Coordinates of C-alpha atoms in Angstrom, one line a residue:
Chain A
X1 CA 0.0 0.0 0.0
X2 CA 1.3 3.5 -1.2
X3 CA 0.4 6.1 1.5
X4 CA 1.1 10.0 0.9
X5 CA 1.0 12.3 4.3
X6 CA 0.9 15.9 4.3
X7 CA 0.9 18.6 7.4
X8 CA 1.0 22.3 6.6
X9 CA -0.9 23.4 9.8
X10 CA 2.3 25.2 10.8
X11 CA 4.7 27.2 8.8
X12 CA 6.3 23.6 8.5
X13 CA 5.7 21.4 5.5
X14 CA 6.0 17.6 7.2
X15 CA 5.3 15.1 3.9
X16 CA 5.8 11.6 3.6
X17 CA 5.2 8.8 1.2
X18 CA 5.2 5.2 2.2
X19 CA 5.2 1.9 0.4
X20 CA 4.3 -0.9 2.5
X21 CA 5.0 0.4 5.6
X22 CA 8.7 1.8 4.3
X23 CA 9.1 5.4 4.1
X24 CA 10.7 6.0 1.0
X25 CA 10.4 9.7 0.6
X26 CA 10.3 12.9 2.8
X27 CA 10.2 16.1 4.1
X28 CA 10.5 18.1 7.4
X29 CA 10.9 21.8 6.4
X30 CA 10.1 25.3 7.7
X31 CA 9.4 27.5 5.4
X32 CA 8.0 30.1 7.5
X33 CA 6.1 32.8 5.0
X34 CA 7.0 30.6 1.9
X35 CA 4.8 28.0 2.8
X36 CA 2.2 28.5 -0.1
X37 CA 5.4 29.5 -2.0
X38 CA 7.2 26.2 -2.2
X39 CA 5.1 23.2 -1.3
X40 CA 3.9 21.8 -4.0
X41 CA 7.3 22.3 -5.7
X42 CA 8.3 20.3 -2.6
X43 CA 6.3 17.8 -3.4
X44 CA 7.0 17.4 -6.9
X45 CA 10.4 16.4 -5.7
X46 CA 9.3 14.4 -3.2
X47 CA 8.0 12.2 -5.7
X48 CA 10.8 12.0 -8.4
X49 CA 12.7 10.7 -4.9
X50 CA 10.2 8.2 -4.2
X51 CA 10.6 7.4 -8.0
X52 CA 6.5 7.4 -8.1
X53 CA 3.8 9.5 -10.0
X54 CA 0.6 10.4 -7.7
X55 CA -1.2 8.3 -9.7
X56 CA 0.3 5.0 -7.7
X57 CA -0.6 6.4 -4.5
X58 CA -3.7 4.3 -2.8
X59 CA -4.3 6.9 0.3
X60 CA -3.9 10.2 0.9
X61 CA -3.9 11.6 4.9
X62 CA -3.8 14.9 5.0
X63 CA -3.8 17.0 8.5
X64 CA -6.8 18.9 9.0
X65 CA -5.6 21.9 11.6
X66 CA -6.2 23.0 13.6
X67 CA -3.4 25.6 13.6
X68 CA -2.3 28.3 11.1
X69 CA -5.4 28.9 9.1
X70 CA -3.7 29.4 5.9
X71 CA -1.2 26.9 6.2
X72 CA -3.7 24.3 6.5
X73 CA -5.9 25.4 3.7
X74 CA -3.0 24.5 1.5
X75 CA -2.3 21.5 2.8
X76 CA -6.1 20.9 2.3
X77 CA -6.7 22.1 -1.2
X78 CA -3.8 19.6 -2.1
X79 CA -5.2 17.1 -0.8
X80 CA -8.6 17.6 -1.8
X81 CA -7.7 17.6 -5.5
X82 CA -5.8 15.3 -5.8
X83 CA -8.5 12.6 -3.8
X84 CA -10.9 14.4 -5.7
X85 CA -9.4 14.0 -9.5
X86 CA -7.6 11.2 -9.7
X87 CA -10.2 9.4 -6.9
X88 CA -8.3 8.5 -4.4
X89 CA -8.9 7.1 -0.7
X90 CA -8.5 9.9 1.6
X91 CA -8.7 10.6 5.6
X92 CA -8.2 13.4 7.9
X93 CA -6.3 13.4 11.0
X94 CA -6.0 16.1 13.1
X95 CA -3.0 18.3 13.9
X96 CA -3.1 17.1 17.4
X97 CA -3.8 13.7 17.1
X98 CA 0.0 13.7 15.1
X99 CA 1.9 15.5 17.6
X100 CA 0.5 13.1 20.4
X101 CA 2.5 10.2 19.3
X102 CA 5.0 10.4 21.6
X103 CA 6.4 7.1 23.5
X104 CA 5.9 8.6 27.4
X105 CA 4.8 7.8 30.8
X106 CA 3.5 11.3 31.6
X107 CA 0.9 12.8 30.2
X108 CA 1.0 13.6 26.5
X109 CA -0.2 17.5 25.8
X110 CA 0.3 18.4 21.8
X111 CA -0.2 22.4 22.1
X112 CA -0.6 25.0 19.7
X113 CA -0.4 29.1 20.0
X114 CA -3.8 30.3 19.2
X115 CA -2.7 33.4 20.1
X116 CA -4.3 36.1 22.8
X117 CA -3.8 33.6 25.8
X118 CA -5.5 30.6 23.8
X119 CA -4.1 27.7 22.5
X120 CA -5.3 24.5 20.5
X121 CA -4.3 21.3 22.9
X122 CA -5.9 18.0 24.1
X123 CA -4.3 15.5 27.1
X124 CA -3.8 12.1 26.4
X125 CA -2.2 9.2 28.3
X126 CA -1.1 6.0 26.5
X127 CA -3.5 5.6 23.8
X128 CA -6.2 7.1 25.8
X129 CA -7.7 10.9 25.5
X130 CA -8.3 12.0 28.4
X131 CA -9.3 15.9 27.2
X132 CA -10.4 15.9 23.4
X133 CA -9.1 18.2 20.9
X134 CA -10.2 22.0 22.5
X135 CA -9.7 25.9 21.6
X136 CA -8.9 27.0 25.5
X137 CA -7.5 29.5 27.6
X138 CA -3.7 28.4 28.5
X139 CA -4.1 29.1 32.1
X140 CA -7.2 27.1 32.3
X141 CA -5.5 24.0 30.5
X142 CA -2.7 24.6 32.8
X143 CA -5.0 24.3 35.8
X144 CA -7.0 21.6 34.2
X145 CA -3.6 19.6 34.2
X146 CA -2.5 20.7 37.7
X147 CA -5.7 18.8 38.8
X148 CA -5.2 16.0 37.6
X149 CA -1.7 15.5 39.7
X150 CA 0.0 13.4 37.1
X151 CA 3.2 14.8 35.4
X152 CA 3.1 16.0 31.8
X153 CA 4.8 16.9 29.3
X154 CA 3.8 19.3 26.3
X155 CA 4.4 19.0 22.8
X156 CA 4.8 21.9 20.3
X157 CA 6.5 23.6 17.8
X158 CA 6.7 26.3 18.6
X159 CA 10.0 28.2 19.7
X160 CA 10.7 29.6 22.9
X161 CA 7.6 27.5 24.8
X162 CA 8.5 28.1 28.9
X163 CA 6.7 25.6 30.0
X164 CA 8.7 21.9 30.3
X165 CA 8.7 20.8 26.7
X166 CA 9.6 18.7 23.8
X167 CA 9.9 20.3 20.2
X168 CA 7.5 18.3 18.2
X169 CA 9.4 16.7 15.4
X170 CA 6.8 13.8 13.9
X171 CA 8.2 10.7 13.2
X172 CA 6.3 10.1 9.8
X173 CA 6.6 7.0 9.5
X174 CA 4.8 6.4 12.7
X175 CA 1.8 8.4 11.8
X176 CA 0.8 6.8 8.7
X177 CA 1.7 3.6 10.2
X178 CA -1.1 4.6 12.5
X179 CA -3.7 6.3 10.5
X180 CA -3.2 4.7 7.1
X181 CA -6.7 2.5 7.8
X182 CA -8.7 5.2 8.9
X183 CA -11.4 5.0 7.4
X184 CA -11.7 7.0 3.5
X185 CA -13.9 9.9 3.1
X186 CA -15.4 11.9 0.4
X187 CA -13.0 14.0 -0.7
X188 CA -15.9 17.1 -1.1
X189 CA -16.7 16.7 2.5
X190 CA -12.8 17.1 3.5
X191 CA -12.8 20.1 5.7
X192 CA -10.1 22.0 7.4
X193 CA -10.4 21.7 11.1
X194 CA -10.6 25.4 12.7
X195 CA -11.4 24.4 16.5
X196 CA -12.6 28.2 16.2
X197 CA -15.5 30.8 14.8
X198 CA -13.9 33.5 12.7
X199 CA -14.3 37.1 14.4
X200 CA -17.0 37.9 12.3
X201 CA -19.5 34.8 13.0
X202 CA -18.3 35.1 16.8
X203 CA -19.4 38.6 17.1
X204 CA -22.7 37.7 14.9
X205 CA -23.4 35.2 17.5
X206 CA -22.4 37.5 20.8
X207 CA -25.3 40.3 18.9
X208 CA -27.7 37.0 18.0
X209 CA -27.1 36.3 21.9
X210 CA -27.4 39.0 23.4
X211 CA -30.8 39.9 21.6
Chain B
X1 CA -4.1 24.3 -35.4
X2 CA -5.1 22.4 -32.8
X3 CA -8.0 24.2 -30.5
X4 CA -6.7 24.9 -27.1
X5 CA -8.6 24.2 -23.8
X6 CA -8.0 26.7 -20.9
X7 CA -9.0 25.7 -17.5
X8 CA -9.3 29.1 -15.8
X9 CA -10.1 29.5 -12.3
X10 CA -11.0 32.6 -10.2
X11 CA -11.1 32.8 -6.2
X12 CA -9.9 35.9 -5.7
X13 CA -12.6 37.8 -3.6
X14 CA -15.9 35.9 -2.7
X15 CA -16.8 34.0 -5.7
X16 CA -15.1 30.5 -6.8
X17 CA -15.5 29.9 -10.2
X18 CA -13.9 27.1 -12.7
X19 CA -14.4 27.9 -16.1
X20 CA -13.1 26.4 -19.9
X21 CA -12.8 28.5 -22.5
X22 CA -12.0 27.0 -26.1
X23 CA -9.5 29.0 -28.1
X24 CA -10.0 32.5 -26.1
X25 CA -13.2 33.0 -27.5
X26 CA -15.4 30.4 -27.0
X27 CA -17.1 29.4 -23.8
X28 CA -17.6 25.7 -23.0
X29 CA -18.9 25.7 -19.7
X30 CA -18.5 28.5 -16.2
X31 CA -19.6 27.3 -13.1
X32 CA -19.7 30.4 -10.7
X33 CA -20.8 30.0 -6.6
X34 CA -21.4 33.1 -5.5
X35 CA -21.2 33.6 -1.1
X36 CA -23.0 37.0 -1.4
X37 CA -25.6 35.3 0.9
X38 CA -23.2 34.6 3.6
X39 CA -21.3 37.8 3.4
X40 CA -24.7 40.1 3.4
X41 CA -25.4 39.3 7.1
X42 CA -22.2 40.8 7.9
X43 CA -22.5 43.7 5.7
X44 CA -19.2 43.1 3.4
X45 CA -16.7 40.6 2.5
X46 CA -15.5 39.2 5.5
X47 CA -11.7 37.9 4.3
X48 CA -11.6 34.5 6.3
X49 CA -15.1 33.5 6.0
X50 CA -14.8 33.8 2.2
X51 CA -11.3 32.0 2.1
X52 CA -13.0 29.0 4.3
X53 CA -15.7 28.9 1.8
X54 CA -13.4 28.8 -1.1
X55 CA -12.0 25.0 0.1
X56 CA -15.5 24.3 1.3
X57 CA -17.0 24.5 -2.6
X58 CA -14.0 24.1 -4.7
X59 CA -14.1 20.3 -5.7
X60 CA -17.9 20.7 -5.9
X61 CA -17.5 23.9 -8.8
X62 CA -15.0 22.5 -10.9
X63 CA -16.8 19.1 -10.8
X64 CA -19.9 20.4 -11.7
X65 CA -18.0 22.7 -14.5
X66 CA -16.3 19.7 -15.8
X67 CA -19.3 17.8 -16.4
X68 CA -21.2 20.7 -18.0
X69 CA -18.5 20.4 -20.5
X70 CA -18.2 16.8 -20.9
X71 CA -14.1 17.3 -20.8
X72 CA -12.3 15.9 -18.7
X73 CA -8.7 17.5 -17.2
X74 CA -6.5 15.5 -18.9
X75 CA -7.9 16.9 -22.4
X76 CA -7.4 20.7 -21.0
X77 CA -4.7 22.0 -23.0
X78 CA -3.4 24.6 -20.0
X79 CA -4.5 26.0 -16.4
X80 CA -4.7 29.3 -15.6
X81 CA -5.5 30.8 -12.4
X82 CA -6.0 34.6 -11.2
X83 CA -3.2 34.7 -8.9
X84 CA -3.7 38.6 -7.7
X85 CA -4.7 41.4 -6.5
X86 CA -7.1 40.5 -4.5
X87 CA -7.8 39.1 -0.6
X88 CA -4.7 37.0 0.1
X89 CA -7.0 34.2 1.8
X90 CA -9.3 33.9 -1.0
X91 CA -6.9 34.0 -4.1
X92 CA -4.5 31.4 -2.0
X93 CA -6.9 28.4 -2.5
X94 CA -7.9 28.8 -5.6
X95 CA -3.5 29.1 -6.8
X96 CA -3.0 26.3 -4.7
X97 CA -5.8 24.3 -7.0
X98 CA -4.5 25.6 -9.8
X99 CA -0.7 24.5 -8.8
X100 CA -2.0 21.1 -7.8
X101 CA -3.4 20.2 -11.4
X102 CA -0.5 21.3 -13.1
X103 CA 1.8 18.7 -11.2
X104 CA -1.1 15.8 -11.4
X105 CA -1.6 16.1 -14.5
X106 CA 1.6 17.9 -15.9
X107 CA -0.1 21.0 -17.5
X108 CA 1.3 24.6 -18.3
X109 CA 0.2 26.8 -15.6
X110 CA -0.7 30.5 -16.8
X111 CA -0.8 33.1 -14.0
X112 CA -3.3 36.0 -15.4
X113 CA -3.6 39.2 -13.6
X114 CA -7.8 39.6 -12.0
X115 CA -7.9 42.9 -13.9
X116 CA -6.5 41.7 -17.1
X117 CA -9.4 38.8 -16.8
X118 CA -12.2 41.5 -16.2
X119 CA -10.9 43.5 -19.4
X120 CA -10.9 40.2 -21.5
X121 CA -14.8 39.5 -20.2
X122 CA -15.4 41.7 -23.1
X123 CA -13.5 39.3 -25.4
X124 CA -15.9 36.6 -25.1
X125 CA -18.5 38.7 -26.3
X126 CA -16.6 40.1 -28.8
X127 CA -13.1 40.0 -30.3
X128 CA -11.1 42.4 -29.1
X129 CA -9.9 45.5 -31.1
X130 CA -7.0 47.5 -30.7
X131 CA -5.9 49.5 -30.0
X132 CA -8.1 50.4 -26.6
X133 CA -9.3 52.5 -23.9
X134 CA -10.7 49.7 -21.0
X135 CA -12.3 51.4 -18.1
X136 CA -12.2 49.1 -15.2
X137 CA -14.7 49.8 -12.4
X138 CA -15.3 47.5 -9.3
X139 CA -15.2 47.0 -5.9
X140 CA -11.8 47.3 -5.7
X141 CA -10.8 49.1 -8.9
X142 CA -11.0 52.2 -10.8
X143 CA -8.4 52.2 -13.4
X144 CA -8.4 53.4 -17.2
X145 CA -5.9 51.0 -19.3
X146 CA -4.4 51.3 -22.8
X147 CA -4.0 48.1 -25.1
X148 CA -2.3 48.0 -28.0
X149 CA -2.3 44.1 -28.8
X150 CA -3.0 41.0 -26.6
X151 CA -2.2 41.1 -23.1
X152 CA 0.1 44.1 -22.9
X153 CA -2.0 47.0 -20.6
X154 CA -0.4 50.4 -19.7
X155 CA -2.1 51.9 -16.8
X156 CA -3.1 55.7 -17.7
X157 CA -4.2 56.1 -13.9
X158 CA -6.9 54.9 -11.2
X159 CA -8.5 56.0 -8.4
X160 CA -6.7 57.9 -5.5
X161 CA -8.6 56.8 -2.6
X162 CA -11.3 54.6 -2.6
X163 CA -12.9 52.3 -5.6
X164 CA -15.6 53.8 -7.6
X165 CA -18.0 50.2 -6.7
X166 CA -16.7 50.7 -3.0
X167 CA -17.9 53.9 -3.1
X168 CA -21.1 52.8 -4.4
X169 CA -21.3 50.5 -1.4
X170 CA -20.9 53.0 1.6
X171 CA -23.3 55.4 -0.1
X172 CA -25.2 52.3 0.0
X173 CA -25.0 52.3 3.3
X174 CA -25.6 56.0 4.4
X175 CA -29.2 55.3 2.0
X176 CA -29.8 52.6 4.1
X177 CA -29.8 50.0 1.3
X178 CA -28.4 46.2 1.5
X179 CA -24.7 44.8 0.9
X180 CA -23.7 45.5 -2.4
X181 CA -25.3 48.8 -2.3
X182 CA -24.6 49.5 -6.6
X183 CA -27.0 47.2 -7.9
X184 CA -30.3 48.8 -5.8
X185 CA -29.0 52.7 -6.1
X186 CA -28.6 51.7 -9.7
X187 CA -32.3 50.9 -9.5
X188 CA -33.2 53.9 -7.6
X189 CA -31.6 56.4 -9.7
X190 CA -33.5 55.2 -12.6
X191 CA -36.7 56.9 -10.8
X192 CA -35.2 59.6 -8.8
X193 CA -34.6 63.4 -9.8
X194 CA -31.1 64.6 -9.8
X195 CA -32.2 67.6 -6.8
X196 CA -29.1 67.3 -4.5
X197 CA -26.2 69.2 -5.5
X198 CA -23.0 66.9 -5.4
X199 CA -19.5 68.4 -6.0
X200 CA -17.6 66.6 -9.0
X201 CA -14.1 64.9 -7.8
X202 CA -10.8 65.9 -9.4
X203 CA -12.1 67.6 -12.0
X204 CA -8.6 67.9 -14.1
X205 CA -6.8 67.1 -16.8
X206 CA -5.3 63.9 -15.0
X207 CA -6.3 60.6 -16.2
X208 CA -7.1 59.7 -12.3
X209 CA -10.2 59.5 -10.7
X210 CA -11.1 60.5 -6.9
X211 CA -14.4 59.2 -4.6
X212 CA -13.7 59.7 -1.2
X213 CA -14.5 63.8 -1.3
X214 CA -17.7 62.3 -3.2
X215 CA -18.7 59.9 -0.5
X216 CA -18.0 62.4 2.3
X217 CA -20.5 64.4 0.4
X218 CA -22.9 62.1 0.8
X219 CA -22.7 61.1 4.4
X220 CA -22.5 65.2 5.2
X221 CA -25.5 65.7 2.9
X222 CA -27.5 62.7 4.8
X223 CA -26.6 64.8 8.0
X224 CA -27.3 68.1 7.5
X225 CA -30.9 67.1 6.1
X226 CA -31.1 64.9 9.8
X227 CA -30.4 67.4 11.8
X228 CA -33.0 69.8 9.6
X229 CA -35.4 67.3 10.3
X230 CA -36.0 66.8 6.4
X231 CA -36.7 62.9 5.3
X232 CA -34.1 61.8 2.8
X233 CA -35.0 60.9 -1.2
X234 CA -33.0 58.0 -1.4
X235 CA -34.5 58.0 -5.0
X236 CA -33.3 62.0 -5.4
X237 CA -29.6 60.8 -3.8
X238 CA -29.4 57.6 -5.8
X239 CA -29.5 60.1 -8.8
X240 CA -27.6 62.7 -7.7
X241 CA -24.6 60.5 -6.8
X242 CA -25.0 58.0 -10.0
X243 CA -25.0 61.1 -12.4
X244 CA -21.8 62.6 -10.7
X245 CA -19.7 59.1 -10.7
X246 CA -21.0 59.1 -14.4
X247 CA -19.6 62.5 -15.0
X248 CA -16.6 61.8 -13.7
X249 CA -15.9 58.2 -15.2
X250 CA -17.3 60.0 -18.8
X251 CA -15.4 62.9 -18.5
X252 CA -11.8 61.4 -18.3
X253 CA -12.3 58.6 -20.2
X254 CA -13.3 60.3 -23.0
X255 CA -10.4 62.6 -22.2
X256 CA -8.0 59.2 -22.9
X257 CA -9.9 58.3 -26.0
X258 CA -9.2 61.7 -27.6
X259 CA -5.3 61.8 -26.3
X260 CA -4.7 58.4 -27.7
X261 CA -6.6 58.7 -30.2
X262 CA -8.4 55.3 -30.1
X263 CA -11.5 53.9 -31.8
X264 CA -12.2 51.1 -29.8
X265 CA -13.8 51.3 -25.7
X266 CA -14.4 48.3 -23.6
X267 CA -16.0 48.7 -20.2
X268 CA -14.3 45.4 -17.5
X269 CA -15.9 45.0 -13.6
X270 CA -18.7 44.6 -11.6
X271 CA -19.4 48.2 -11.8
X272 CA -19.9 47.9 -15.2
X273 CA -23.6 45.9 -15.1
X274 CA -24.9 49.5 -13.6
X275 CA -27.4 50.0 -16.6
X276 CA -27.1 53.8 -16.0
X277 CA -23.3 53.8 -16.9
X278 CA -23.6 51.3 -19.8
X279 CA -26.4 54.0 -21.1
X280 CA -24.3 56.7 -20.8
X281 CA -21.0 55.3 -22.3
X282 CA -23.3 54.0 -25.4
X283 CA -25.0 57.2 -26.0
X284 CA -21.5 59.2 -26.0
X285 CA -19.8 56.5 -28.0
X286 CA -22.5 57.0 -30.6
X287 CA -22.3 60.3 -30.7
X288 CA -18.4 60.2 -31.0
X289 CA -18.3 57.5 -33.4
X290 CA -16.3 55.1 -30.7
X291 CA -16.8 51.3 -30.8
X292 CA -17.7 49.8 -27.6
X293 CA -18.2 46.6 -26.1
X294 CA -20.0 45.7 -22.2
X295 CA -19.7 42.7 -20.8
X296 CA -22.2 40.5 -20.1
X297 CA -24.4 41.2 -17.4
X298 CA -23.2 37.8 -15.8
X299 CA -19.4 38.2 -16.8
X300 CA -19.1 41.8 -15.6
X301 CA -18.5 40.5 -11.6
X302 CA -15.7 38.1 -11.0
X303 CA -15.7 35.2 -13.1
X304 CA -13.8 31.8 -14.1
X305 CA -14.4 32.4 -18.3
X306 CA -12.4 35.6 -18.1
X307 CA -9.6 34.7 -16.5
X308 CA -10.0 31.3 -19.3
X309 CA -10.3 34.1 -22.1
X310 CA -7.2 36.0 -20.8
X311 CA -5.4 32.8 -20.2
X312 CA -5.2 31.7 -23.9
X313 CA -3.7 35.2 -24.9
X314 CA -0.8 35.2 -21.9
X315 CA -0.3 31.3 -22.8
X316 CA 0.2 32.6 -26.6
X317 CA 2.5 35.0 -25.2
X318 CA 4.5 32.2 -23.7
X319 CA 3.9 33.6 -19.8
X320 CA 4.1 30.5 -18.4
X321 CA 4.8 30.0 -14.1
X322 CA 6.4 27.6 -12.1
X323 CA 5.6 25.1 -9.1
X324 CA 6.6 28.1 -6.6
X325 CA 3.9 30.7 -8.3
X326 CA 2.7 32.2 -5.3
X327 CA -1.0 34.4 -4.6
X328 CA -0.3 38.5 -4.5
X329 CA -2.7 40.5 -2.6
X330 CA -1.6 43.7 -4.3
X331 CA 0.0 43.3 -7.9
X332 CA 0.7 45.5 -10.9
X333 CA -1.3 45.4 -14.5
X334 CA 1.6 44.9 -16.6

């Protein structure tokens, strides 16, 4: 089975392609403001590597956010069309769900800067979730985790994190290995994961609300 | 020669289209899906709303356009894609669709300019003649251009402030009319009486055009008749305002016809449905003996078959991009 991966929910581009659970190709880049600039270019090479054309691929998994907002819409639309036109298998995962594979005995926290305080995290411990993928207030996912008295460790990838961490770097392998028999959607209904309202429908909804 | 198939594809405000245009004149099939209806609740085009909608639709539109046509992509001869100006959001999916289809199914990929696309609207209607004077009005754009063969544009000058179609908009607004304001006080001027006095903007011999003095007129003239206690004729304004904008839009264009001495006037942009403009362009082109093509009423707002129609002339032209071509929010008509 031939399995391309794709995560642009950062300003990272992490691709992968995998033949029978053998990574033959990849990539691990930051491209920081380039991102739209260069990944498909990326991929392209990717593929002469490989020595494959995407029409020998048999599933696609593409990371769904949440995260950077345009990051992942490129990521997406990629992934979208090429499911779409040359009808391939295809499954989301989220941004989250990779960064959580991490061999620990503390408490797994995958975190991403949402910016004014917030952040995009979820808790997990061995293979089970013990807070789902959430849009939250730092300090309250900090107290959240103080509660539960356990040790923890974050995961991001972000620079200059303070709290104790581990810089996420995914082992791609690993994650299709994981994922590759999620189960295939319709490529029209593949949607970006956002975890969050725009301002616009937010403040819509405060006015509907308030009314 | 063989005919050539352009795959053109627009996303560069709040409509995706996907379009194919035959040999740069010949429209095979346009699917456009508009988001007015989800952008009218917040009174404008709300930039990452619009961009989320984009990848929301985009497989559905150019599925729906490819089977309209009965082609499929690996008989499309090139892709082309309107890679700028525009919202940055927006224009980003539909370049990233574009960039994807070109290394799937290794195609030439044609970057064409949003403006260039509105001023080749008119080509699908009819065959271009040059050289000519475009006028390009929209939402974002008041520009007067000068061709003198395929897909070479000099700007002769735009608007210093705001768009003539935003302007339209937050007079719109100030009437107390519905997101996008032209259409209705298009409507409204065709029954009101031109009784407010309006001052006309940068009335020189530039080839630039000015509509924020205009506008500020408006919301001042609203005002004072308030505070006066005097109801306002939005049918009265409507006029007032449309026959200034025409003035002004009139007066210099026909100022560039005459300078460079051209037969031929084309009008490109959403502005350019507003039935009171097209009437006056077509009366003063008759009068002067100018030829003049409109677009059509549904390929005058942003559109798929344009940027398809433009495509095949900058594919001619060899302008052919790279894997790296990248969205521009803000980008020269050259």
């Amino acid at each position: 089975m031939k399995v391309f991966y794709i995560d642009t929910s950062s300003s990272y581009l992490y691709a992968g392609i995998a033949v029978d659970k053998f990574l033959v190709a990849s990539i691990k880049k930051n491209f920081g403001k380039d991102l739209s600039k260069y990944t498909i270019s990326e991929i392209a090479k990717l593929f002469q590597e490989a020595s494959l054309e995407p029409e020998d691929i048999d599933k696609i998994i593409v990371v769904s956010g949440p995260g950077s907002f345009t990051g992942i819409r490129i990521g997406m639309t990629f992934a979208k069309i090429f499911a779409w036109s040359l009808k391939k298998d295809i499954t989301t995962i989220t941004s989250l769900d990779a960064m959580a594979l991490v061999d620990s005995d503390k408490l797994v926290v995958p975190i991403i800067d949402a910016r004014r305080g917030f952040v995009y995290a979820s808790i997990h411990e061995k293979d089970k979730i013990i807070l789902k993928n959430q849009y939250i207030k730092l300090d309250s996912l900090i107290a959240y985790l103080d509660n539960l008295k356990k040790e923890y460790l974050f995961v991001t990838n972000q620079d200059n994190f303070d709290l104790p961490s581990i810089k996420y770097d995914p082992d791609i392998l690993k994650i299709i290995n994981t994922y590759q028999d999620k189960p295939s959607i319709n490529p029209h209904l593949v949607e970006p994961t956002y975890l969050k309202l725009t301002e616009a429908e937010e403040n819509l909804r405060n006015i509907h609300h308030d009314n | 020669m063989k005919d050539i198939y352009i795959l053109g594809i627009e996303s560069s405000c709040d409509e995706t289209s996907f379009s194919i245009v035959k040999n740069g004149i010949e429209e095979i099939s346009t699917v456009i899906s508009s988001q007015i209806a989800i952008h009218k609740q917040y009174g404008g085009v709300v930039p990452e709303i619009a961009s989320r909608a984009h990848i929301k639709n985009i497989t559905f539109v150019i599925e729906e356009c490819l089977d309209k046509a009965g082609i499929t992509l690996n008989e499309i001869t090139a892709i082309a894609v309107a890679y700028g100006p525009g919202l940055i959001g927006s224009l980003l999916v539909g370049v990233e669709c574009a960039k994807t289809l070109a290394f799937l199914y290794h195609k030439p990929l044609i970057p064409v300019h949003h403006i260039a696309g509105h001023i080749y609207a008119n080509n699908l209607v009819k065959r271009l003649e040059f050289p000519l004077i475009a006028l390009v009005i929209s939402g974002g754009h008041t520009e007067l251009i000068y061709m003198d063969k395929d897909y070479s544009f000099r700007k002769l000058g735009s608007t210093l402030d705001d768009a003539v179609g935003e302007c339209y908009d937050k007079v719109g607004r100030v009437i107390g009319v519905e997101y996008p304001g032209g259409p209705v006080i298009d409507k409204l001027a065709q029954i009101g009486k031109p009784n407010y006095k309006l001052p006309l903007p940068l009335n020189d011999d530039s080839y630039n055009f000015s509509f924020s003095g205009l506008k500020s007129a408006v919301i001042n003239l609203a005002h004072n008749e308030y505070q006066k206690g005097r109801e306002l004729n939005k049918e009265d304004l409507a006029k007032s305002f449309q026959d200034v904008v025409i003035e002004t839009l009139t007066k210099k264009t026909m100022h560039a016809i005459k300078d460079y001495k051209v037969k031929n006037l084309i009008l490109a942009g959403g502005v350019a449905a507003n039935t009171g403009i097209r009437n006056a362009f077509q009366e003063l082109c008759e009068k002067e003996n100018i030829s003049y093509t409109f677009p059509s009423i549904k390929y005058a707002t942003d559109n798929a078959a344009m940027i398809a129609s433009c495509g095949y002339y900058a594919y001619l032209d060899g302008r052919i991009a790279d894997l790296t071509l990248n969205p521009e929010s803000s980008l020269e008509l050259k």
